[in-house]
mmCIF file of C-alpha atoms in Angstrom:
data_model
loop_
_atom_site.group_PDB
_atom_site.id
_atom_site.type_symbol
_atom_site.label_atom_id
_atom_site.label_comp_id
_atom_site.label_asym_id
_atom_site.label_seq_id
_atom_site.Cartn_x
_atom_site.Cartn_y
_atom_site.Cartn_z
ATOM 1 C CA MET A 137 98.348 141.445 117.812
ATOM 2 C CA PHE A 138 97.762 145.189 118.150
ATOM 3 C CA VAL A 139 97.930 146.839 114.709
ATOM 4 C CA TYR A 140 98.031 150.538 113.846
ATOM 5 C CA ILE A 141 97.117 151.738 110.353
ATOM 6 C CA THR A 142 97.980 155.363 109.690
ATOM 7 C CA GLY A 143 98.586 157.814 106.864
ATOM 8 C CA PRO A 144 97.590 161.305 105.836
ATOM 9 C CA ALA A 145 93.981 162.447 105.602
ATOM 10 C CA GLY A 146 92.488 160.941 102.468
ATOM 11 C CA ALA A 147 94.851 157.960 102.336
ATOM 12 C CA GLY A 148 92.042 155.483 102.985
ATOM 13 C CA LYS A 149 92.289 154.671 106.697
ATOM 14 C CA SER A 150 88.518 154.743 107.265
ATOM 15 C CA SER A 151 87.914 152.626 104.161
ATOM 16 C CA VAL A 152 90.488 150.064 105.321
ATOM 17 C CA CYS A 153 88.836 150.007 108.754
ATOM 18 C CA ALA A 154 85.404 149.372 107.232
ATOM 19 C CA GLN A 155 86.803 146.592 105.038
ATOM 20 C CA LEU A 156 88.471 144.928 108.044
ATOM 21 C CA ILE A 157 85.183 145.051 109.977
ATOM 22 C CA GLN A 158 83.377 143.591 106.957
ATOM 23 C CA ARG A 159 85.883 140.727 106.988
ATOM 24 C CA GLY A 160 85.162 140.052 110.650
ATOM 25 C CA TYR A 161 88.134 141.761 112.321
ATOM 26 C CA GLU A 162 87.913 143.954 115.396
ATOM 27 C CA SER A 163 88.812 147.327 113.951
ATOM 28 C CA TYR A 164 88.325 150.923 115.076
ATOM 29 C CA ASP A 165 88.503 154.267 113.278
ATOM 30 C CA THR A 166 89.870 157.123 115.386
ATOM 31 C CA ASP A 167 87.538 159.470 113.482
ATOM 32 C CA GLN A 168 84.761 157.722 115.443
ATOM 33 C CA ARG A 169 86.212 158.610 118.848
ATOM 34 C CA SER A 170 83.047 157.934 120.842
ATOM 35 C CA ALA A 171 82.940 154.349 119.547
ATOM 36 C CA THR A 172 86.651 153.632 120.098
ATOM 37 C CA PRO A 173 87.671 152.019 123.401
ATOM 38 C CA SER A 174 90.789 153.265 125.190
ATOM 39 C CA LEU A 175 94.219 152.130 124.036
ATOM 40 C CA ASP A 176 94.584 150.105 127.240
ATOM 41 C CA VAL A 177 91.369 148.202 126.520
ATOM 42 C CA LEU A 178 92.368 147.586 122.899
ATOM 43 C CA LYS A 179 95.855 146.443 123.904
ATOM 44 C CA GLU A 180 94.345 143.963 126.361
ATOM 45 C CA ARG A 181 91.954 142.605 123.705
ATOM 46 C CA SER A 182 94.874 142.201 121.304
ATOM 47 C CA ARG A 183 96.386 139.550 123.586
ATOM 48 C CA THR A 184 93.851 137.009 122.274
ATOM 49 C CA SER A 185 93.087 138.268 118.744
ATOM 50 C CA SER A 186 94.161 140.848 116.220
ATOM 51 C CA VAL A 187 92.852 144.347 116.933
ATOM 52 C CA PHE A 188 93.224 147.162 114.409
ATOM 53 C CA LEU A 189 93.266 150.891 115.113
ATOM 54 C CA CYS A 190 93.014 153.024 111.980
ATOM 55 C CA GLY A 191 93.763 156.696 112.341
ATOM 56 C CA ILE A 192 96.121 159.551 112.727
ATOM 57 C CA THR A 193 97.719 161.347 115.633
ATOM 58 C CA THR A 194 100.107 164.253 115.874
ATOM 59 C CA LYS A 195 102.477 161.943 117.763
ATOM 60 C CA ASP A 196 102.510 158.973 115.387
ATOM 61 C CA ILE A 197 106.158 158.089 116.023
ATOM 62 C CA GLU A 198 105.595 157.866 119.780
ATOM 63 C CA ALA A 199 102.237 156.103 119.331
ATOM 64 C CA GLY A 200 103.819 153.543 117.034
ATOM 65 C CA GLU A 201 105.731 152.102 119.978
ATOM 66 C CA LEU A 202 102.449 150.929 121.537
ATOM 67 C CA PHE A 203 101.666 148.589 118.658
ATOM 68 C CA ASP A 204 102.960 145.211 117.533
ATOM 69 C CA LYS A 205 102.754 146.205 113.873
ATOM 70 C CA VAL A 206 102.350 149.574 112.122
ATOM 71 C CA PHE A 207 101.234 150.151 108.544
ATOM 72 C CA ALA A 208 101.484 153.488 106.753
ATOM 73 C CA LEU A 209 99.141 154.080 103.819
ATOM 74 C CA ALA A 210 100.953 156.007 101.094
ATOM 75 C CA THR A 211 99.521 157.804 98.078
ATOM 76 C CA ASP A 212 100.985 160.038 95.443
ATOM 77 C CA LYS A 213 100.037 163.704 95.387
ATOM 78 C CA ALA A 214 97.590 163.437 92.469
ATOM 79 C CA ALA A 215 95.714 160.488 93.986
ATOM 80 C CA LEU A 216 95.508 162.222 97.350
ATOM 81 C CA GLU A 217 94.178 165.452 95.844
ATOM 82 C CA HIS A 218 91.552 163.483 93.895
ATOM 83 C CA ARG A 219 90.423 161.589 96.998
ATOM 84 C CA LEU A 220 90.135 164.770 99.016
ATOM 85 C CA LYS A 221 87.970 166.414 96.339
ATOM 86 C CA THR A 222 85.660 163.422 95.918
ATOM 87 C CA ARG A 223 85.364 161.878 99.381
ATOM 88 C CA ALA A 224 82.092 162.029 101.244
ATOM 89 C CA GLY A 225 81.271 162.172 104.922
ATOM 90 C CA THR A 226 83.589 164.967 106.014
ATOM 91 C CA PRO A 227 84.247 168.549 104.966
ATOM 92 C CA TRP A 228 87.935 168.170 105.984
ATOM 93 C CA GLY A 229 90.157 168.437 102.938
ATOM 94 C CA LYS A 230 87.728 170.340 100.772
ATOM 95 C CA THR A 231 89.271 173.826 101.005
ATOM 96 C CA PRO A 232 92.594 174.889 99.449
ATOM 97 C CA GLY A 233 93.948 175.562 102.950
ATOM 98 C CA HIS A 234 93.073 172.063 104.108
ATOM 99 C CA VAL A 235 94.642 170.554 101.009
ATOM 100 C CA ARG A 236 97.908 172.440 101.636
ATOM 101 C CA LEU A 237 97.998 171.205 105.243
ATOM 102 C CA ILE A 238 97.276 167.620 104.241
ATOM 103 C CA LEU A 239 99.926 167.613 101.512
ATOM 104 C CA ALA A 240 102.483 169.038 103.963
ATOM 105 C CA ASP A 241 101.466 166.386 106.506
ATOM 106 C CA ARG A 242 101.965 163.705 103.857
ATOM 107 C CA ILE A 243 105.598 164.764 103.568
ATOM 108 C CA ARG A 244 106.044 164.900 107.357
ATOM 109 C CA ARG A 245 104.684 161.367 107.700
ATOM 110 C CA ALA A 246 107.500 160.056 105.528
ATOM 111 C CA GLU A 247 109.656 160.507 108.642
ATOM 112 C CA PHE A 248 107.373 158.139 110.541
ATOM 113 C CA TRP A 249 107.639 155.544 107.802
ATOM 114 C CA ARG A 250 111.396 155.485 108.277
ATOM 115 C CA HIS A 251 110.817 154.383 111.878
ATOM 116 C CA GLY A 252 109.716 150.862 110.997
ATOM 117 C CA ALA A 253 106.227 151.177 109.579
ATOM 118 C CA THR A 254 105.362 148.874 106.700
ATOM 119 C CA VAL A 255 104.411 151.146 103.814
ATOM 120 C CA ILE A 256 101.400 150.085 101.768
ATOM 121 C CA ASP A 257 100.628 151.626 98.370
ATOM 122 C CA ALA A 258 97.099 152.906 99.027
ATOM 123 C CA THR A 259 96.519 153.852 95.395
ATOM 124 C CA GLN A 260 95.715 150.180 94.755
ATOM 125 C CA PRO A 261 92.161 148.853 94.995
ATOM 126 C CA LEU A 262 90.930 148.656 98.591
ATOM 127 C CA THR A 263 90.683 144.863 98.640
ATOM 128 C CA ILE A 264 94.327 144.567 97.591
ATOM 129 C CA VAL A 265 95.432 147.088 100.235
ATOM 130 C CA VAL A 266 93.645 145.128 102.968
ATOM 131 C CA ASP A 267 94.940 141.797 101.623
ATOM 132 C CA GLN A 268 98.509 143.133 101.795
ATOM 133 C CA ILE A 269 98.023 144.285 105.379
ATOM 134 C CA LEU A 270 96.618 140.928 106.472
ATOM 135 C CA LYS A 271 99.361 138.963 104.665
ATOM 136 C CA SER A 272 102.015 141.076 106.415
ATOM 137 C CA LEU A 273 100.857 140.225 109.938
#
């Protein structure tokens, strides 16, 4: 099964990816482009086991058609702003301009969720978020 996990910056995609890897699943974070095989390679691997791609693209609706299952991580505005202020590892989301773009993107992604993605409340603890994804496969 080829699984796509998406959501706005700060929603927890990279954390979900790391948790899936820790649990023994083949999972890739699109923020780590050099370590992510091509979509064709991942799709082929997904014929024999579950493969997860966690990330974001400007063409999420079109990309969603490549996957067997799509999950959208959703957060409320306050939780997203808090995560952006406190996350480590990237400067993206730290400036007021970035925050405005990310919050606007969060609203735009709601359109994608109406196209069949399973919405997961990403304000829950990480282990619960990952458990819900795995139970929904």
